[in-house]
Tab-separated table of C-alpha atoms in Angstrom:
chain	number	residue	atom	x	y	z
A	891	MET	CA	14.118	36.774	17.006
A	892	THR	CA	12.376	39.322	19.165
A	893	ARG	CA	12.673	39.556	22.922
A	894	ARG	CA	8.939	38.872	23.123
A	895	VAL	CA	9.331	35.557	21.378
A	896	GLY	CA	12.396	34.567	23.352
A	897	VAL	CA	10.786	35.176	26.717
A	898	GLY	CA	7.660	33.325	25.672
A	899	VAL	CA	9.608	30.342	24.487
A	900	LEU	CA	11.587	30.133	27.662
A	901	ALA	CA	8.370	30.390	29.581
A	902	VAL	CA	7.031	27.191	28.124
A	903	VAL	CA	10.234	25.356	28.823
A	904	MET	CA	10.777	26.737	32.291
A	905	VAL	CA	7.328	27.584	33.644
A	906	PRO	CA	4.148	25.491	33.840
A	907	VAL	CA	1.368	26.487	31.454
A	908	LEU	CA	-2.140	25.271	30.883
A	909	VAL	CA	-2.937	23.243	27.838
A	910	VAL	CA	-5.927	24.471	25.885
A	911	ALA	CA	-8.346	21.617	25.443
A	912	LEU	CA	-8.498	20.592	21.827
A	913	LEU	CA	-10.798	18.325	19.983
A	914	LEU	CA	-8.913	15.496	18.298
A	915	TRP	CA	-10.265	14.971	14.881
A	916	VAL	CA	-9.471	11.501	13.700
A	917	LEU	CA	-8.194	11.858	10.229
A	918	PHE	CA	-10.284	10.210	7.602
A	919	PHE	CA	-7.181	8.765	6.089
A	920	GLY	CA	-5.892	7.003	9.165
A	921	ALA	CA	-2.268	7.114	10.104
A	922	GLN	CA	-1.138	3.705	8.993
A	923	SER	CA	-3.035	3.057	5.805
A	924	ALA	CA	-0.640	4.451	3.259
A	925	ASP	CA	2.429	2.991	4.882
A	926	ALA	CA	0.825	-0.413	5.034
A	927	ALA	CA	-0.183	-0.161	1.404
A	928	CYS	CA	3.410	0.579	0.445
A	929	SER	CA	4.830	-2.614	1.862
A	930	GLY	CA	4.815	-6.121	0.544
A	931	SER	CA	2.224	-8.703	1.445
A	932	ALA	CA	2.533	-10.904	4.477
A	933	GLY	CA	3.893	-14.357	3.970
A	934	ALA	CA	6.558	-16.592	5.409
A	935	VAL	CA	9.951	-16.157	3.803
A	936	ASP	CA	12.201	-19.104	3.037
A	937	VAL	CA	15.524	-17.687	4.210
A	938	ALA	CA	17.321	-20.106	1.915
A	939	THR	CA	16.015	-18.108	-1.051
A	940	ILE	CA	17.882	-14.979	0.026
A	941	PRO	CA	20.924	-14.828	-2.264
A	942	ALA	CA	24.308	-14.714	-0.548
A	943	GLY	CA	25.144	-11.449	-2.292
A	944	ALA	CA	21.791	-9.812	-1.660
A	945	ARG	CA	21.918	-6.174	-0.665
A	946	VAL	CA	18.824	-4.057	0.029
A	947	ALA	CA	18.787	-0.521	1.385
A	948	GLY	CA	22.355	-1.024	2.569
A	949	PHE	CA	21.638	-4.287	4.386
A	950	GLY	CA	23.521	-7.468	3.516
A	951	HIS	CA	22.643	-11.151	3.638
A	952	GLU	CA	22.933	-11.648	7.414
A	953	GLN	CA	20.720	-8.653	8.105
A	954	LEU	CA	18.160	-9.682	5.495
A	955	VAL	CA	17.978	-13.158	7.027
A	956	ASN	CA	17.295	-11.557	10.400
A	957	ALA	CA	14.584	-9.405	8.823
A	958	ALA	CA	13.045	-12.524	7.290
A	959	LEU	CA	13.027	-14.240	10.680
A	960	ILE	CA	11.223	-11.218	12.128
A	961	VAL	CA	8.633	-11.313	9.348
A	962	ASN	CA	8.216	-15.053	9.865
A	963	ALA	CA	7.650	-14.581	13.586
A	964	ALA	CA	4.792	-12.232	12.769
A	965	VAL	CA	3.330	-14.733	10.323
A	966	THR	CA	3.536	-17.509	12.896
A	967	LEU	CA	1.486	-15.408	15.294
A	968	GLY	CA	-1.109	-14.845	12.599
A	969	LEU	CA	-0.259	-11.170	12.275
A	970	GLY	CA	-0.428	-9.302	8.975
A	971	GLY	CA	2.228	-7.578	6.943
A	972	ASP	CA	1.761	-4.427	8.989
A	973	ALA	CA	3.245	-6.178	11.995
A	974	GLY	CA	6.196	-7.667	10.130
A	975	LEU	CA	7.029	-4.259	8.752
A	976	LEU	CA	6.862	-2.715	12.221
A	977	GLY	CA	9.133	-5.427	13.584
A	978	VAL	CA	11.737	-4.866	10.900
A	979	GLN	CA	11.474	-1.096	11.356
A	980	ALA	CA	12.006	-1.457	15.111
A	981	ALA	CA	14.972	-3.775	14.700
A	982	ILE	CA	16.641	-1.462	12.204
A	983	GLY	CA	16.373	1.309	14.772
A	984	GLU	CA	17.605	-0.814	17.647
A	985	SER	CA	20.332	-2.902	16.039
A	986	THR	CA	20.531	-2.208	12.288
A	987	LEU	CA	19.269	-5.797	11.972
A	988	VAL	CA	22.465	-7.157	13.530
A	989	ASN	CA	21.928	-9.707	16.303
A	990	LEU	CA	24.031	-7.857	18.863
A	991	ASP	CA	25.575	-9.637	21.836
A	992	HIS	CA	25.751	-6.382	23.721
A	993	GLY	CA	23.829	-3.200	24.448
A	994	ASP	CA	24.723	0.462	24.260
A	995	ASN	CA	25.839	0.684	27.904
A	996	ALA	CA	22.924	2.923	28.775
A	997	ILE	CA	22.450	3.481	32.490
A	998	ASN	CA	19.186	2.422	34.082
A	999	PRO	CA	17.505	4.742	36.587
A	1000	ASP	CA	18.728	2.502	39.424
A	1001	GLY	CA	22.314	3.047	38.286
A	1002	SER	CA	22.786	-0.363	36.714
A	1003	VAL	CA	24.091	-0.755	33.183
A	1004	ALA	CA	21.363	-1.784	30.749
A	1005	ASP	CA	21.870	-5.410	29.752
A	1006	SER	CA	20.249	-5.071	26.330
A	1007	LEU	CA	20.785	-7.774	23.741
A	1008	GLY	CA	19.797	-8.878	20.294
A	1009	LEU	CA	17.884	-7.442	17.369
A	1010	PHE	CA	15.453	-5.524	19.572
A	1011	GLN	CA	17.922	-4.617	22.339
A	1012	GLN	CA	15.751	-6.253	24.954
A	1013	GLN	CA	16.845	-6.163	28.586
A	1014	SER	CA	16.782	-9.170	30.895
A	1015	SER	CA	13.222	-8.429	31.966
A	1016	TRP	CA	12.170	-9.597	28.493
A	1017	GLY	CA	13.608	-13.092	28.683
A	1018	THR	CA	16.701	-15.219	28.942
A	1019	VAL	CA	19.879	-14.444	27.044
A	1020	ALA	CA	19.118	-17.336	24.700
A	1021	GLN	CA	15.620	-16.003	24.002
A	1022	ARG	CA	16.786	-12.468	23.326
A	1023	ARG	CA	19.652	-13.623	21.101
A	1024	ASP	CA	17.410	-15.875	19.034
A	1025	PRO	CA	15.977	-13.672	16.281
A	1026	LYS	CA	12.635	-15.400	15.940
A	1027	THR	CA	12.081	-15.668	19.694
A	1028	ALA	CA	13.119	-12.040	20.237
A	1029	ALA	CA	10.744	-10.949	17.491
A	1030	THR	CA	7.964	-13.046	19.005
A	1031	LEU	CA	8.500	-11.302	22.336
A	1032	PHE	CA	8.190	-7.965	20.518
A	1033	PHE	CA	5.025	-8.959	18.660
A	1034	LYS	CA	3.332	-10.439	21.727
A	1035	ARG	CA	3.680	-7.112	23.487
A	1036	LEU	CA	2.509	-5.275	20.376
A	1037	GLN	CA	-0.602	-7.451	20.317
A	1038	THR	CA	-1.563	-6.173	23.750
A	1039	VAL	CA	-1.711	-2.584	22.468
A	1040	SER	CA	-5.237	-1.672	21.545
A	1041	GLY	CA	-5.518	-0.271	18.036
A	1042	TRP	CA	-1.831	-0.649	17.158
A	1043	GLN	CA	-2.755	-1.172	13.492
A	1044	GLN	CA	-4.206	2.335	13.313
A	1045	MET	CA	-1.328	4.052	15.081
A	1046	VAL	CA	1.453	5.966	13.410
A	1047	PRO	CA	4.144	3.295	12.923
A	1048	THR	CA	6.812	4.869	15.112
A	1049	LEU	CA	4.312	5.286	17.950
A	1050	ALA	CA	3.045	1.728	17.596
A	1051	ILE	CA	6.638	0.521	17.908
A	1052	ASN	CA	7.310	2.822	20.817
A	1053	THR	CA	4.409	1.484	22.834
A	1054	VAL	CA	6.562	-1.640	23.017
A	1055	GLN	CA	10.070	-0.193	23.009
A	1056	GLY	CA	9.450	2.937	25.100
A	1057	ASN	CA	12.246	5.020	23.544
A	1058	GLN	CA	12.663	8.508	25.014
A	1059	ASP	CA	12.110	9.894	21.515
A	1060	PRO	CA	8.753	8.534	20.299
A	1061	ASP	CA	9.571	9.610	16.755
A	1062	PHE	CA	12.883	7.728	16.778
A	1063	TYR	CA	11.733	4.861	14.570
A	1064	ALA	CA	10.118	7.030	11.875
A	1065	ARG	CA	13.433	7.544	10.092
A	1066	TYR	CA	13.738	3.796	9.456
A	1067	ARG	CA	10.370	3.356	7.742
A	1068	GLY	CA	11.739	3.741	4.233
A	1069	GLU	CA	14.504	1.183	4.758
A	1070	ALA	CA	12.119	-1.243	6.437
A	1071	THR	CA	9.645	-0.926	3.592
A	1072	ALA	CA	12.369	-1.639	1.052
A	1073	VAL	CA	13.500	-4.721	2.981
A	1074	VAL	CA	10.008	-6.132	3.525
A	1075	THR	CA	9.035	-5.480	-0.081
A	1076	TYR	CA	12.156	-7.328	-1.224
A	1077	LEU	CA	11.423	-10.268	1.076
A	1078	ALA	CA	7.844	-10.384	-0.177
A	1079	SER	CA	9.144	-10.585	-3.726
A	1080	LEU	CA	11.043	-13.756	-2.773
A	1081	THR	CA	7.826	-15.448	-1.729
A	1082	THR	CA	6.123	-14.783	-5.057
A	1083	ALA	CA	8.859	-14.989	-7.676
A	1084	SER	CA	12.572	-15.371	-8.038
A	1085	PRO	CA	14.175	-11.967	-8.072
A	1086	SER	CA	15.860	-11.068	-11.313
A	1087	SER	CA	18.807	-9.743	-9.417
A	1088	SER	CA	20.331	-10.346	-6.056
A	1089	THR	CA	20.568	-6.634	-5.547
A	1090	LEU	CA	17.716	-4.239	-5.165
A	1091	SER	CA	18.969	-0.946	-6.457
A	1092	SER	CA	18.392	2.334	-4.773
A	1093	ALA	CA	15.035	3.935	-5.261
A	1094	PRO	CA	14.261	4.838	-8.863
A	1095	THR	CA	13.674	8.454	-9.571
A	1096	ALA	CA	10.294	10.043	-9.817
A	1097	SER	CA	9.143	10.562	-13.353
A	1098	ALA	CA	6.571	12.476	-15.281
A	1099	SER	CA	4.608	9.282	-15.659
A	1100	ASP	CA	3.829	8.982	-11.966
A	1101	ALA	CA	0.271	7.803	-11.727
A	1102	VAL	CA	-2.452	9.940	-10.254
A	1103	THR	CA	-4.391	7.614	-8.036
A	1104	GLY	CA	-6.237	10.004	-5.806
A	1105	SER	CA	-6.043	7.596	-2.898
A	1106	THR	CA	-3.770	7.040	0.054
A	1107	ASP	CA	-1.776	4.771	-2.230
A	1108	ALA	CA	-0.635	7.961	-3.877
A	1109	VAL	CA	2.186	8.284	-1.373
A	1110	CYS	CA	3.538	4.871	-2.284
A	1111	GLY	CA	6.273	4.415	-4.806
A	1112	ALA	CA	9.838	5.559	-4.806
A	1113	LEU	CA	10.553	9.247	-4.833
A	1114	SER	CA	13.903	10.740	-5.670
A	1115	GLY	CA	15.700	12.728	-3.001
A	1116	ASP	CA	17.785	14.641	-5.510
A	1117	ALA	CA	16.724	18.235	-6.106
A	1118	LYS	CA	17.953	18.359	-9.700
A	1119	THR	CA	16.122	15.166	-10.630
A	1120	LEU	CA	12.959	16.271	-8.869
A	1121	ALA	CA	13.028	19.714	-10.463
A	1122	GLY	CA	13.455	18.158	-13.890
A	1123	ALA	CA	10.430	15.938	-13.293
A	1124	LEU	CA	8.394	18.923	-12.146
A	1125	LEU	CA	9.306	20.876	-15.270
A	1126	GLN	CA	7.917	18.042	-17.348
A	1127	GLN	CA	4.687	18.301	-15.386
A	1128	VAL	CA	4.596	22.018	-16.125
A	1129	LYS	CA	4.935	21.279	-19.822
A	1130	ALA	CA	2.219	18.633	-19.546
A	1131	GLY	CA	-0.140	21.203	-18.046
A	1132	ARG	CA	-0.493	19.414	-14.725
A	1133	LEU	CA	1.623	21.809	-12.688
A	1134	THR	CA	1.047	25.536	-12.867
A	1135	ILE	CA	3.506	27.920	-11.249
A	1136	LEU	CA	1.622	31.173	-10.850
A	1137	GLU	CA	4.583	33.471	-11.378
A	1138	PRO	CA	7.281	32.931	-14.026
A	1139	ARG	CA	10.016	33.881	-11.568
A	1140	TYR	CA	9.125	30.907	-9.368
A	1141	GLU	CA	8.959	28.603	-12.358
A	1142	GLN	CA	12.434	29.870	-13.206
A	1143	GLU	CA	13.641	28.744	-9.766
A	1144	ILE	CA	12.610	25.197	-10.633
A	1145	ALA	CA	14.164	25.455	-14.089
A	1146	ASP	CA	17.445	26.684	-12.638
A	1147	VAL	CA	17.587	23.859	-10.095
A	1148	ALA	CA	16.802	21.372	-12.874
A	1149	ALA	CA	19.675	22.793	-14.879
A	1150	GLY	CA	21.968	22.999	-11.874
A	1151	THR	CA	22.505	26.706	-12.468
A	1152	GLN	CA	20.747	28.184	-9.437
A	1153	SER	CA	22.566	30.801	-7.396
A	1154	ALA	CA	23.231	30.361	-3.673
A	1155	ALA	CA	20.100	32.336	-2.781
A	1156	CYS	CA	17.884	30.448	-5.195
A	1157	GLY	CA	18.105	26.838	-4.078
A	1158	LEU	CA	15.126	24.599	-3.452
A	1159	ASP	CA	15.205	22.008	-0.679
A	1160	PRO	CA	14.618	18.530	-2.144
A	1161	ARG	CA	11.803	18.069	0.350
A	1162	THR	CA	9.956	21.080	-1.026
A	1163	LEU	CA	10.156	19.548	-4.480
A	1164	GLN	CA	9.135	16.159	-3.112
A	1165	ILE	CA	6.066	17.701	-1.501
A	1166	ILE	CA	5.043	19.202	-4.847
A	1167	GLN	CA	5.619	15.815	-6.462
A	1168	LEU	CA	3.411	14.183	-3.840
A	1169	ALA	CA	0.684	16.702	-4.625
A	1170	LEU	CA	0.961	15.720	-8.277
A	1171	ARG	CA	0.496	12.099	-7.273
A	1172	SER	CA	-2.671	13.020	-5.454
A	1173	PHE	CA	-4.326	15.476	-7.834
A	1174	ARG	CA	-4.685	15.814	-11.588
A	1175	THR	CA	-3.565	19.419	-11.527
A	1176	VAL	CA	-1.606	21.404	-8.962
A	1177	GLY	CA	-1.099	25.149	-8.658
A	1178	VAL	CA	1.876	26.677	-6.805
A	1179	SER	CA	1.995	30.373	-5.986
A	1180	ASP	CA	5.169	30.782	-3.910
A	1181	LEU	CA	8.526	29.127	-3.472
A	1182	ASN	CA	11.861	30.751	-2.604
A	1183	ARG	CA	11.182	34.409	-1.745
A	1184	ARG	CA	14.784	35.084	-0.854
A	1185	CYS	CA	15.584	34.414	-4.492
A	1186	THR	CA	12.922	36.792	-5.763
A	1187	GLY	CA	13.373	39.371	-3.019
A	1188	SER	CA	9.689	39.141	-2.157
A	1189	LEU	CA	8.903	40.436	1.329
A	1190	LEU	CA	5.329	39.233	1.457
A	1191	GLY	CA	3.917	38.002	4.753
A	1192	ALA	CA	6.585	37.730	7.413
A	1193	GLY	CA	9.250	39.211	5.147
A	1194	SER	CA	12.762	37.987	5.872
A	1195	GLN	CA	11.382	36.040	8.853
A	1196	SER	CA	9.178	33.977	6.553
A	1197	SER	CA	9.906	30.306	6.113
A	1198	HIS	CA	9.924	31.139	2.387
A	1199	TRP	CA	13.045	33.212	3.112
A	1200	VAL	CA	14.997	31.751	6.053
A	1201	ASN	CA	17.711	29.094	5.695
A	1202	GLY	CA	18.335	29.979	2.079
A	1203	GLY	CA	14.685	30.298	1.213
A	1204	GLY	CA	13.760	27.040	-0.523
A	1205	GLN	CA	12.049	25.219	2.308
A	1206	ALA	CA	8.445	26.369	1.843
A	1207	VAL	CA	5.776	26.073	-0.807
A	1208	ASP	CA	2.359	27.667	-1.166
A	1209	PHE	CA	-0.285	25.754	-3.112
A	1210	TYR	CA	-3.184	27.808	-4.449
A	1211	ALA	CA	-5.206	25.129	-6.252
A	1212	PHE	CA	-5.675	21.369	-6.501
A	1213	ASP	CA	-7.678	19.974	-9.394
A	1214	GLY	CA	-8.582	23.497	-10.479
A	1215	THR	CA	-10.251	24.386	-7.193
A	1216	ALA	CA	-8.900	27.254	-5.128
A	1217	LEU	CA	-7.548	26.230	-1.752
A	1218	THR	CA	-8.391	27.685	1.631
A	1219	GLY	CA	-6.297	25.356	3.756
A	1220	GLY	CA	-9.505	23.888	5.158
A	1221	ASP	CA	-11.207	22.650	2.000
A	1222	PRO	CA	-11.542	18.901	1.324
A	1223	ALA	CA	-8.593	18.764	-1.057
A	1224	SER	CA	-6.320	20.572	1.413
A	1225	MET	CA	-7.444	18.302	4.228
A	1226	ARG	CA	-6.862	15.223	2.137
A	1227	PHE	CA	-3.384	16.344	1.178
A	1228	LEU	CA	-2.478	17.285	4.748
A	1229	GLY	CA	-3.566	13.842	5.882
A	1230	LEU	CA	-1.285	12.230	3.338
A	1231	LEU	CA	1.589	14.567	4.007
A	1232	ASP	CA	1.448	14.075	7.756
A	1233	GLN	CA	2.471	10.480	7.232
A	1234	VAL	CA	5.711	11.230	5.423
A	1235	VAL	CA	7.060	14.581	6.595
A	1236	PRO	CA	9.482	14.886	9.515
A	1237	ALA	CA	8.154	15.912	12.901
A	1238	GLY	CA	7.955	19.676	13.031
A	1239	ALA	CA	7.136	20.264	9.378
A	1240	ARG	CA	4.460	22.936	9.233
A	1241	ALA	CA	1.145	23.717	7.642
A	1242	GLY	CA	-0.347	27.193	7.622
A	1243	GLN	CA	-4.031	28.088	7.737
A	1244	VAL	CA	-4.729	26.582	11.160
A	1245	GLU	CA	-7.631	28.982	11.615
A	1246	CYS	CA	-9.104	27.998	8.251
A	1247	ARG	CA	-10.088	24.451	9.200
A	1248	ALA	CA	-11.705	22.502	11.975
A	1249	VAL	CA	-9.365	21.795	14.871
A	1250	THR	CA	-7.117	19.022	13.656
A	1251	ALA	CA	-4.266	17.311	15.489
A	1252	PHE	CA	-1.644	16.035	13.102
A	1253	VAL	CA	1.157	13.768	14.229
A	1254	HIS	CA	4.098	15.298	12.413
A	1255	LEU	CA	2.785	18.614	11.134
A	1256	THR	CA	2.525	21.616	13.389
A	1257	GLN	CA	0.214	24.447	12.362
A	1258	PHE	CA	0.020	28.220	12.447
A	1259	ASP	CA	-2.070	31.176	11.372
A	1260	ASP	CA	-1.970	32.151	7.719
A	1261	THR	CA	-4.382	33.649	5.234
A	1262	CYS	CA	-7.134	31.336	3.983
A	1263	ASN	CA	-6.393	31.714	0.273
A	1264	HIS	CA	-3.746	29.020	-0.121
A	1265	LEU	CA	-2.128	26.052	1.611
A	1266	HIS	CA	1.292	26.749	3.083
A	1267	ILE	CA	3.714	23.886	3.781
A	1268	ASP	CA	7.269	24.237	5.042
A	1269	VAL	CA	10.107	22.170	6.464
A	1270	ALA	CA	12.161	25.127	7.652
A	1271	PHE	CA	12.702	23.883	11.202
A	1272	THR	CA	13.254	20.186	10.642
A	1273	ALA	CA	16.255	17.978	9.900
A	1274	GLY	CA	17.371	18.169	6.319
A	1275	ALA	CA	17.237	14.601	5.025
A	1276	PRO	CA	14.988	14.089	1.998
A	1277	LEU	CA	11.721	12.280	2.571
A	1278	THR	CA	12.167	8.552	2.132
A	1279	LEU	CA	9.439	6.816	0.215
A	1280	THR	CA	10.145	3.472	-1.301
A	1281	GLY	CA	7.794	1.219	-3.127
B	1206	MET	CA	9.322	23.522	33.222
B	1207	ALA	CA	8.986	20.951	30.517
B	1208	MET	CA	12.522	19.594	30.643
B	1209	ARG	CA	12.495	19.238	34.398
B	1210	ALA	CA	9.326	17.214	34.014
B	1211	PHE	CA	10.898	15.195	31.204
B	1212	CYS	CA	14.155	14.338	32.986
B	1213	ARG	CA	12.620	12.129	35.652
B	1214	PRO	CA	13.376	8.531	34.650
B	1215	ARG	CA	12.581	7.049	38.043
B	1216	LEU	CA	8.875	7.853	37.840
B	1217	THR	CA	6.250	5.420	36.679
B	1218	ARG	CA	4.832	6.087	33.236
B	1219	PRO	CA	1.414	7.370	34.463
B	1220	VAL	CA	2.959	9.811	36.932
B	1221	TRP	CA	5.619	10.950	34.468
B	1222	ILE	CA	3.254	11.675	31.583
B	1223	ALA	CA	0.620	13.242	33.826
B	1224	ASP	CA	3.105	15.899	34.879
B	1225	LEU	CA	4.714	16.377	31.471
B	1226	ASP	CA	1.408	16.513	29.634
B	1227	ARG	CA	0.637	20.098	30.618
B	1228	TYR	CA	3.550	21.381	28.528
B	1229	LEU	CA	2.796	19.371	25.399
B	1230	THR	CA	0.797	19.926	22.242
B	1231	LEU	CA	-2.055	17.484	21.792
B	1232	ALA	CA	-0.087	15.459	19.262
B	1233	ALA	CA	2.976	15.400	21.507
B	1234	ALA	CA	0.889	14.266	24.470
B	1235	SER	CA	-0.166	11.185	22.491
B	1236	ALA	CA	3.367	10.541	21.329
B	1237	TYR	CA	5.088	10.927	24.700
B	1238	ALA	CA	2.517	8.691	26.348
B	1239	THR	CA	4.390	5.833	24.603
B	1240	VAL	CA	7.701	6.663	26.301
B	1241	GLN	CA	8.970	4.440	29.071
B	1242	PRO	CA	10.456	6.954	31.541
B	1243	SER	CA	13.218	4.529	32.494
B	1244	ARG	CA	14.602	5.028	28.964
B	1245	VAL	CA	14.891	8.778	29.445
B	1246	ALA	CA	18.600	9.500	29.605
B	1247	CYS	CA	18.624	12.728	31.598
B	1248	THR	CA	17.936	13.165	35.282
B	1249	ARG	CA	18.410	16.917	35.607
B	1250	VAL	CA	18.741	20.140	33.660
B	1251	THR	CA	22.217	21.582	34.098
B	1252	ALA	CA	21.991	24.949	32.349
B	1253	THR	CA	19.525	27.607	31.362
B	1254	ALA	CA	17.592	26.964	28.171
B	1255	HIS	CA	18.618	28.932	25.103
B	1256	PRO	CA	16.248	29.831	22.269
B	1257	GLY	CA	17.780	29.111	18.877
B	1258	GLU	CA	16.407	29.534	15.396
B	1259	GLY	CA	12.716	29.977	14.798
B	1260	ASP	CA	9.946	32.414	14.052
B	1261	ASP	CA	6.647	33.544	15.550
B	1262	PHE	CA	5.217	30.018	15.393
B	1263	THR	CA	8.131	27.627	15.914
B	1264	GLN	CA	11.215	27.923	18.095
B	1265	LEU	CA	14.042	25.461	18.599
B	1266	VAL	CA	15.337	25.658	22.164
B	1267	THR	CA	18.496	23.909	23.358
B	1268	VAL	CA	18.617	22.597	26.897
B	1269	ARG	CA	21.718	21.163	28.511
B	1270	THR	CA	21.189	18.199	30.838
B	1271	ASP	CA	23.381	15.687	32.621
B	1272	ALA	CA	22.830	13.331	29.665
B	1273	GLY	CA	23.724	15.855	26.995
B	1274	LEU	CA	22.107	18.503	24.880
B	1275	TYR	CA	18.433	18.260	23.991
B	1276	ARG	CA	16.645	20.249	21.311
B	1277	VAL	CA	13.116	21.178	22.301
B	1278	THR	CA	10.764	22.216	19.519
B	1279	VAL	CA	8.018	24.490	20.762
B	1280	THR	CA	5.141	25.724	18.658
B	1281	ARG	CA	2.102	27.913	18.831
B	1282	ALA	CA	-0.731	28.327	16.368
B	1283	SER	CA	-0.970	32.108	16.553
B	1284	ALA	CA	1.346	34.947	17.407
B	1285	SER	CA	-0.496	35.479	20.689
B	1286	GLY	CA	-0.927	31.807	21.515
B	1287	ARG	CA	0.803	29.766	24.195
B	1288	TRP	CA	4.046	28.007	23.387
B	1289	LEU	CA	3.760	24.253	23.781
B	1290	VAL	CA	6.355	21.540	23.376
B	1291	PHE	CA	6.071	19.465	20.228
B	1292	ARG	CA	9.282	17.443	20.427
B	1293	ILE	CA	12.200	16.750	22.747
B	1294	ALA	CA	15.187	15.215	21.025
B	1295	LEU	CA	18.631	14.350	22.400
B	1296	VAL	CA	21.045	15.835	19.900
B	1297	THR	CA	24.390	15.430	21.658
B	1298	ALA	CA	24.834	12.720	24.231
B	1299	GLN	CA	27.120	13.454	27.125
């Protein structure tokens, strides 16, 4: 890092600066639509139908019963499946769906110890001990506050939850979306048919038969988090003519990861492969021009400072075409894909080409200057867990 | 500074976000408007901020506070643009 960068960074942390006024462009896709489409339908769950040995996304019977009571509280209030899913997502974050009789001993600003209780870790200002320890009542308290938030259905899920919970990290609940979706989808299956098994297995792997829907539903459906599995699926798409890797050396990177024979400098982050897979779910054909430049020794662009190079080099991808049309980063296909991607990538994932499109404020993606002849995506400065998408 | 503005849990939400807002990206301003300041763990910065990994457009800065270590993600859209805070995350509680 250069001294210039270091001083500038410290300046923003230590010294007041003016914010440039930006126009917020409301994404055509909406923030909630795809997530909502991925979850099960709303309906009361008969907790007696949850098998004693049930296990979903790591949660056992007691936790699934609590999730069902949360969903039922939403139904009782006349709220849709979106709300039930948010409630379960919040409770996973607060209590892992365990009806806790204690809090985390956090200290309130007045010096008192937080007296949080229950599934939602509500303090005494929310209600009596009995109310906060009763799952359905606690959930009702959560939903009644959610109902007072204007436009909560259109908000990014973690922010909708945080308008109620007020966590110091507004993105805190995002990491629990995949688990919550798996749980709510399982519970919904109980209301429509007897499950064939008391155990919902981990997410199936992505396959070459993934449908191309061309809608926000495209982000639904389980997606493997394993690089080798993902790379294998992508190779099949190459053979099928749906995925074109512009240079053979980058196609070889995928082949090596699929075979498990890649060298230390030639790895590909599972998230990079997942992002390509998501593009294939959204478009009939996808063109990729750049992957791991550290592997190829390419010093294009920012050279060894490039997100195609740092951290081992496999955390960035450049797309050059969707559906046979060249990308600028601001064209309709790029905008559509960015809207989808923003819903599933971790906060701080990046898109290039900021100057190539109308001013757009994404929730999770940050943006930077890059040439307008491709669409750059990277996850170089985010936590390393694979994206979690469950159907 | 952004972290000094962040570590003020005794303020009301409107006052807290009004002061913090000037350091935030547009997306972060919307996100942090949902925070209840009383749930902010830190009350003061205890050491100078240290830039960590990053490039011309994203830097991860660590800031030590009385509640532990926070990682502040700052971004800018161009190499000559202003750095703005995108995320403040407690990584190591005290």
